[in-house]
JSON list of C-alpha atoms in Angstrom, two decimals:
[
{"chain": "A", "resi": 1, "resn": "UNK", "atom": "CA", "xyz": [76.36, 91.51, 91.98]},
{"chain": "A", "resi": 2, "resn": "UNK", "atom": "CA", "xyz": [75.02, 94.54, 93.67]},
{"chain": "A", "resi": 3, "resn": "UNK", "atom": "CA", "xyz": [76.04, 97.26, 91.61]},
{"chain": "A", "resi": 4, "resn": "UNK", "atom": "CA", "xyz": [74.33, 94.51, 88.28]},
{"chain": "A", "resi": 5, "resn": "UNK", "atom": "CA", "xyz": [71.11, 94.67, 90.09]},
{"chain": "A", "resi": 6, "resn": "UNK", "atom": "CA", "xyz": [71.55, 98.23, 89.99]},
{"chain": "A", "resi": 7, "resn": "UNK", "atom": "CA", "xyz": [71.97, 98.72, 86.04]},
{"chain": "A", "resi": 8, "resn": "UNK", "atom": "CA", "xyz": [69.15, 96.73, 85.99]},
{"chain": "A", "resi": 9, "resn": "UNK", "atom": "CA", "xyz": [66.70, 98.41, 87.61]},
{"chain": "A", "resi": 10, "resn": "UNK", "atom": "CA", "xyz": [67.68, 101.06, 86.31]},
{"chain": "A", "resi": 11, "resn": "UNK", "atom": "CA", "xyz": [67.36, 99.56, 83.03]},
{"chain": "A", "resi": 12, "resn": "UNK", "atom": "CA", "xyz": [63.44, 98.38, 83.66]},
{"chain": "A", "resi": 13, "resn": "UNK", "atom": "CA", "xyz": [62.46, 101.92, 85.42]},
{"chain": "A", "resi": 14, "resn": "UNK", "atom": "CA", "xyz": [64.24, 104.92, 82.97]},
{"chain": "A", "resi": 15, "resn": "UNK", "atom": "CA", "xyz": [62.44, 107.18, 85.63]},
{"chain": "A", "resi": 16, "resn": "UNK", "atom": "CA", "xyz": [64.65, 106.10, 88.24]},
{"chain": "A", "resi": 17, "resn": "UNK", "atom": "CA", "xyz": [68.08, 106.30, 86.55]},
{"chain": "A", "resi": 18, "resn": "UNK", "atom": "CA", "xyz": [66.45, 109.93, 84.86]},
{"chain": "A", "resi": 19, "resn": "UNK", "atom": "CA", "xyz": [65.44, 110.95, 89.17]},
{"chain": "A", "resi": 20, "resn": "UNK", "atom": "CA", "xyz": [67.81, 109.37, 91.46]},
{"chain": "A", "resi": 21, "resn": "UNK", "atom": "CA", "xyz": [70.41, 107.70, 89.37]},
{"chain": "A", "resi": 22, "resn": "UNK", "atom": "CA", "xyz": [72.45, 110.24, 89.78]},
{"chain": "A", "resi": 23, "resn": "UNK", "atom": "CA", "xyz": [72.38, 110.73, 93.68]},
{"chain": "A", "resi": 24, "resn": "UNK", "atom": "CA", "xyz": [72.03, 106.69, 93.50]},
{"chain": "A", "resi": 25, "resn": "UNK", "atom": "CA", "xyz": [75.75, 106.28, 91.88]},
{"chain": "A", "resi": 26, "resn": "UNK", "atom": "CA", "xyz": [77.37, 109.16, 93.70]},
{"chain": "A", "resi": 27, "resn": "UNK", "atom": "CA", "xyz": [76.37, 107.56, 97.39]},
{"chain": "A", "resi": 28, "resn": "UNK", "atom": "CA", "xyz": [77.84, 104.27, 96.23]},
{"chain": "A", "resi": 29, "resn": "UNK", "atom": "CA", "xyz": [81.05, 105.87, 95.08]},
{"chain": "A", "resi": 30, "resn": "UNK", "atom": "CA", "xyz": [81.15, 107.79, 98.44]},
{"chain": "A", "resi": 31, "resn": "UNK", "atom": "CA", "xyz": [80.21, 104.04, 100.71]},
{"chain": "A", "resi": 32, "resn": "UNK", "atom": "CA", "xyz": [82.33, 102.43, 98.19]},
{"chain": "A", "resi": 33, "resn": "UNK", "atom": "CA", "xyz": [85.34, 103.02, 96.29]},
{"chain": "A", "resi": 34, "resn": "UNK", "atom": "CA", "xyz": [84.72, 105.91, 93.29]},
{"chain": "A", "resi": 35, "resn": "UNK", "atom": "CA", "xyz": [87.08, 103.41, 91.22]},
{"chain": "A", "resi": 36, "resn": "UNK", "atom": "CA", "xyz": [85.56, 100.19, 91.55]},
{"chain": "A", "resi": 37, "resn": "UNK", "atom": "CA", "xyz": [82.50, 101.20, 91.56]},
{"chain": "A", "resi": 38, "resn": "UNK", "atom": "CA", "xyz": [82.78, 103.05, 88.18]},
{"chain": "A", "resi": 39, "resn": "UNK", "atom": "CA", "xyz": [85.50, 100.22, 86.83]},
{"chain": "A", "resi": 40, "resn": "UNK", "atom": "CA", "xyz": [82.39, 97.52, 87.28]},
{"chain": "A", "resi": 41, "resn": "UNK", "atom": "CA", "xyz": [80.21, 99.49, 85.88]},
{"chain": "A", "resi": 42, "resn": "UNK", "atom": "CA", "xyz": [81.90, 99.67, 82.72]},
{"chain": "A", "resi": 43, "resn": "UNK", "atom": "CA", "xyz": [82.64, 96.32, 82.89]},
{"chain": "A", "resi": 44, "resn": "UNK", "atom": "CA", "xyz": [79.24, 95.76, 82.70]},
{"chain": "A", "resi": 45, "resn": "UNK", "atom": "CA", "xyz": [78.18, 97.82, 80.23]},
{"chain": "A", "resi": 46, "resn": "UNK", "atom": "CA", "xyz": [81.18, 96.96, 77.71]},
{"chain": "A", "resi": 47, "resn": "UNK", "atom": "CA", "xyz": [79.95, 93.06, 78.36]},
{"chain": "A", "resi": 48, "resn": "UNK", "atom": "CA", "xyz": [76.96, 93.93, 76.27]},
{"chain": "A", "resi": 49, "resn": "UNK", "atom": "CA", "xyz": [77.09, 92.20, 73.25]},
{"chain": "A", "resi": 50, "resn": "UNK", "atom": "CA", "xyz": [75.34, 94.71, 69.84]},
{"chain": "A", "resi": 51, "resn": "UNK", "atom": "CA", "xyz": [73.06, 91.86, 67.62]},
{"chain": "A", "resi": 52, "resn": "UNK", "atom": "CA", "xyz": [72.18, 93.96, 66.04]},
{"chain": "A", "resi": 53, "resn": "UNK", "atom": "CA", "xyz": [71.82, 92.48, 62.11]},
{"chain": "A", "resi": 54, "resn": "UNK", "atom": "CA", "xyz": [70.45, 92.60, 58.64]},
{"chain": "A", "resi": 55, "resn": "UNK", "atom": "CA", "xyz": [66.74, 91.52, 57.51]},
{"chain": "A", "resi": 56, "resn": "UNK", "atom": "CA", "xyz": [66.88, 90.39, 54.24]},
{"chain": "A", "resi": 57, "resn": "UNK", "atom": "CA", "xyz": [64.88, 93.88, 52.39]},
{"chain": "A", "resi": 58, "resn": "UNK", "atom": "CA", "xyz": [68.10, 95.70, 53.44]},
{"chain": "A", "resi": 59, "resn": "UNK", "atom": "CA", "xyz": [66.79, 96.86, 57.42]},
{"chain": "A", "resi": 60, "resn": "UNK", "atom": "CA", "xyz": [68.88, 96.65, 60.30]},
{"chain": "A", "resi": 61, "resn": "UNK", "atom": "CA", "xyz": [66.99, 94.74, 62.95]},
{"chain": "A", "resi": 62, "resn": "UNK", "atom": "CA", "xyz": [68.55, 95.71, 66.57]},
{"chain": "A", "resi": 63, "resn": "UNK", "atom": "CA", "xyz": [68.93, 93.08, 68.53]},
{"chain": "A", "resi": 64, "resn": "UNK", "atom": "CA", "xyz": [69.44, 92.91, 73.20]},
{"chain": "A", "resi": 65, "resn": "UNK", "atom": "CA", "xyz": [71.97, 91.55, 74.74]},
{"chain": "A", "resi": 66, "resn": "UNK", "atom": "CA", "xyz": [71.23, 89.72, 78.69]},
{"chain": "A", "resi": 67, "resn": "UNK", "atom": "CA", "xyz": [73.64, 90.56, 81.54]},
{"chain": "A", "resi": 68, "resn": "UNK", "atom": "CA", "xyz": [73.21, 87.98, 84.92]},
{"chain": "A", "resi": 69, "resn": "UNK", "atom": "CA", "xyz": [73.03, 89.56, 87.89]},
{"chain": "A", "resi": 70, "resn": "UNK", "atom": "CA", "xyz": [71.04, 91.82, 87.27]},
{"chain": "A", "resi": 71, "resn": "UNK", "atom": "CA", "xyz": [66.36, 91.45, 87.43]},
{"chain": "A", "resi": 72, "resn": "UNK", "atom": "CA", "xyz": [64.19, 94.18, 85.33]},
{"chain": "A", "resi": 73, "resn": "UNK", "atom": "CA", "xyz": [61.29, 91.76, 87.71]},
{"chain": "A", "resi": 74, "resn": "UNK", "atom": "CA", "xyz": [61.80, 94.15, 90.66]},
{"chain": "A", "resi": 75, "resn": "UNK", "atom": "CA", "xyz": [63.40, 94.09, 93.28]},
{"chain": "A", "resi": 76, "resn": "UNK", "atom": "CA", "xyz": [62.14, 90.99, 95.21]},
{"chain": "A", "resi": 77, "resn": "UNK", "atom": "CA", "xyz": [63.89, 88.76, 92.25]},
{"chain": "A", "resi": 78, "resn": "UNK", "atom": "CA", "xyz": [67.35, 90.55, 92.25]},
{"chain": "A", "resi": 79, "resn": "UNK", "atom": "CA", "xyz": [67.93, 89.59, 95.71]},
{"chain": "A", "resi": 80, "resn": "UNK", "atom": "CA", "xyz": [66.98, 86.54, 95.48]},
{"chain": "A", "resi": 81, "resn": "UNK", "atom": "CA", "xyz": [70.25, 85.38, 93.49]},
{"chain": "A", "resi": 82, "resn": "UNK", "atom": "CA", "xyz": [68.95, 82.82, 91.19]},
{"chain": "A", "resi": 83, "resn": "UNK", "atom": "CA", "xyz": [69.85, 83.07, 87.31]},
{"chain": "A", "resi": 84, "resn": "UNK", "atom": "CA", "xyz": [68.02, 86.48, 86.85]},
{"chain": "A", "resi": 85, "resn": "UNK", "atom": "CA", "xyz": [69.25, 88.42, 83.41]},
{"chain": "A", "resi": 86, "resn": "UNK", "atom": "CA", "xyz": [67.82, 92.04, 82.58]},
{"chain": "A", "resi": 87, "resn": "UNK", "atom": "CA", "xyz": [67.86, 93.25, 78.37]},
{"chain": "A", "resi": 88, "resn": "UNK", "atom": "CA", "xyz": [71.00, 95.63, 77.75]},
{"chain": "A", "resi": 89, "resn": "UNK", "atom": "CA", "xyz": [69.64, 98.64, 74.45]},
{"chain": "A", "resi": 90, "resn": "UNK", "atom": "CA", "xyz": [71.48, 99.91, 72.92]},
{"chain": "A", "resi": 91, "resn": "UNK", "atom": "CA", "xyz": [69.86, 102.90, 73.97]},
{"chain": "A", "resi": 92, "resn": "UNK", "atom": "CA", "xyz": [70.52, 101.91, 77.96]},
{"chain": "A", "resi": 93, "resn": "UNK", "atom": "CA", "xyz": [73.84, 101.58, 77.00]},
{"chain": "A", "resi": 94, "resn": "UNK", "atom": "CA", "xyz": [73.93, 105.69, 75.60]},
{"chain": "A", "resi": 95, "resn": "UNK", "atom": "CA", "xyz": [71.88, 106.89, 78.70]},
{"chain": "A", "resi": 96, "resn": "UNK", "atom": "CA", "xyz": [74.01, 104.85, 80.90]},
{"chain": "A", "resi": 97, "resn": "UNK", "atom": "CA", "xyz": [77.35, 106.61, 80.07]},
{"chain": "A", "resi": 98, "resn": "UNK", "atom": "CA", "xyz": [76.13, 109.73, 79.31]},
{"chain": "A", "resi": 99, "resn": "UNK", "atom": "CA", "xyz": [74.94, 109.54, 82.76]},
{"chain": "A", "resi": 100, "resn": "UNK", "atom": "CA", "xyz": [78.41, 108.07, 84.53]},
{"chain": "A", "resi": 101, "resn": "UNK", "atom": "CA", "xyz": [79.86, 110.66, 82.40]},
{"chain": "A", "resi": 102, "resn": "UNK", "atom": "CA", "xyz": [77.57, 113.85, 83.64]},
{"chain": "A", "resi": 103, "resn": "UNK", "atom": "CA", "xyz": [78.50, 112.45, 86.96]},
{"chain": "A", "resi": 104, "resn": "UNK", "atom": "CA", "xyz": [81.92, 111.84, 86.42]},
{"chain": "A", "resi": 105, "resn": "UNK", "atom": "CA", "xyz": [82.12, 115.40, 85.23]},
{"chain": "A", "resi": 106, "resn": "UNK", "atom": "CA", "xyz": [80.30, 117.16, 87.67]},
{"chain": "A", "resi": 107, "resn": "UNK", "atom": "CA", "xyz": [80.14, 115.58, 90.75]},
{"chain": "A", "resi": 108, "resn": "UNK", "atom": "CA", "xyz": [82.84, 116.43, 93.86]},
{"chain": "A", "resi": 109, "resn": "UNK", "atom": "CA", "xyz": [82.49, 113.35, 95.86]},
{"chain": "A", "resi": 110, "resn": "UNK", "atom": "CA", "xyz": [83.87, 111.81, 91.91]},
{"chain": "A", "resi": 111, "resn": "UNK", "atom": "CA", "xyz": [86.93, 114.62, 92.52]},
{"chain": "A", "resi": 112, "resn": "UNK", "atom": "CA", "xyz": [89.92, 111.76, 93.39]},
{"chain": "A", "resi": 113, "resn": "UNK", "atom": "CA", "xyz": [88.60, 109.57, 90.53]},
{"chain": "A", "resi": 114, "resn": "UNK", "atom": "CA", "xyz": [89.38, 112.86, 88.15]},
{"chain": "A", "resi": 115, "resn": "UNK", "atom": "CA", "xyz": [92.12, 113.54, 88.95]},
{"chain": "A", "resi": 116, "resn": "UNK", "atom": "CA", "xyz": [93.58, 109.51, 89.26]},
{"chain": "A", "resi": 117, "resn": "UNK", "atom": "CA", "xyz": [92.42, 110.10, 86.02]},
{"chain": "A", "resi": 118, "resn": "UNK", "atom": "CA", "xyz": [93.91, 113.25, 84.88]},
{"chain": "A", "resi": 119, "resn": "UNK", "atom": "CA", "xyz": [97.84, 111.22, 85.89]},
{"chain": "A", "resi": 120, "resn": "UNK", "atom": "CA", "xyz": [97.06, 108.50, 83.92]},
{"chain": "A", "resi": 121, "resn": "UNK", "atom": "CA", "xyz": [96.95, 110.80, 80.30]},
{"chain": "A", "resi": 122, "resn": "UNK", "atom": "CA", "xyz": [100.58, 111.49, 81.72]},
{"chain": "A", "resi": 123, "resn": "UNK", "atom": "CA", "xyz": [103.08, 110.56, 79.12]},
{"chain": "A", "resi": 124, "resn": "UNK", "atom": "CA", "xyz": [105.93, 110.26, 81.54]},
{"chain": "A", "resi": 125, "resn": "UNK", "atom": "CA", "xyz": [108.50, 110.83, 79.60]},
{"chain": "A", "resi": 126, "resn": "UNK", "atom": "CA", "xyz": [107.77, 113.97, 79.14]},
{"chain": "A", "resi": 127, "resn": "UNK", "atom": "CA", "xyz": [107.70, 114.21, 81.76]},
{"chain": "A", "resi": 128, "resn": "UNK", "atom": "CA", "xyz": [110.88, 114.03, 81.60]},
{"chain": "A", "resi": 129, "resn": "UNK", "atom": "CA", "xyz": [112.38, 115.89, 79.04]},
{"chain": "A", "resi": 130, "resn": "UNK", "atom": "CA", "xyz": [110.29, 118.77, 80.64]},
{"chain": "A", "resi": 131, "resn": "UNK", "atom": "CA", "xyz": [113.04, 117.99, 83.73]},
{"chain": "A", "resi": 132, "resn": "UNK", "atom": "CA", "xyz": [115.49, 117.03, 82.23]},
{"chain": "A", "resi": 133, "resn": "UNK", "atom": "CA", "xyz": [115.72, 120.47, 79.89]},
{"chain": "A", "resi": 134, "resn": "UNK", "atom": "CA", "xyz": [114.74, 122.80, 82.86]},
{"chain": "A", "resi": 135, "resn": "UNK", "atom": "CA", "xyz": [117.33, 120.84, 84.51]},
{"chain": "A", "resi": 136, "resn": "UNK", "atom": "CA", "xyz": [119.45, 121.85, 81.09]},
{"chain": "A", "resi": 137, "resn": "UNK", "atom": "CA", "xyz": [118.21, 124.94, 80.93]},
{"chain": "A", "resi": 138, "resn": "UNK", "atom": "CA", "xyz": [119.89, 126.26, 85.07]},
{"chain": "A", "resi": 139, "resn": "UNK", "atom": "CA", "xyz": [123.13, 124.66, 83.49]},
{"chain": "A", "resi": 140, "resn": "UNK", "atom": "CA", "xyz": [123.96, 126.62, 80.96]},
{"chain": "A", "resi": 141, "resn": "UNK", "atom": "CA", "xyz": [122.73, 130.01, 83.61]},
{"chain": "A", "resi": 142, "resn": "UNK", "atom": "CA", "xyz": [124.96, 128.67, 85.35]},
{"chain": "A", "resi": 143, "resn": "UNK", "atom": "CA", "xyz": [128.01, 128.30, 83.29]},
{"chain": "A", "resi": 144, "resn": "UNK", "atom": "CA", "xyz": [127.17, 132.14, 81.62]},
{"chain": "A", "resi": 145, "resn": "UNK", "atom": "CA", "xyz": [127.76, 133.67, 85.32]}
]
């Protein structure tokens, strides 16, 4: 919920996102679990439903999506607890994804998350084949001596 409010604040105040967004996200990742922060932000941003429609004359009309839990009406409304919503544009979603990617790639605080992501792309069957292959070559070398 707090992350939704922060995303809403970033959506309504692009200057804040550009100047302090990286610091805010990095501090959240230190204080909370970085994996949880990134998963929650990704889920919130992924819930954006691009409602681009085409007018009768063929021009594209970009829609907006609302994400509950965030507010563009300021901090007082975010903390009010009501059913608040903020308009997330496709441009904001793109900017936020780029910001999160840059933070993930460069921040020392997110080294553990980078390692976890790297491990998630390792194919276990390749590991088993390579370890089996090295054992096989050791056996072959041992029998030749």
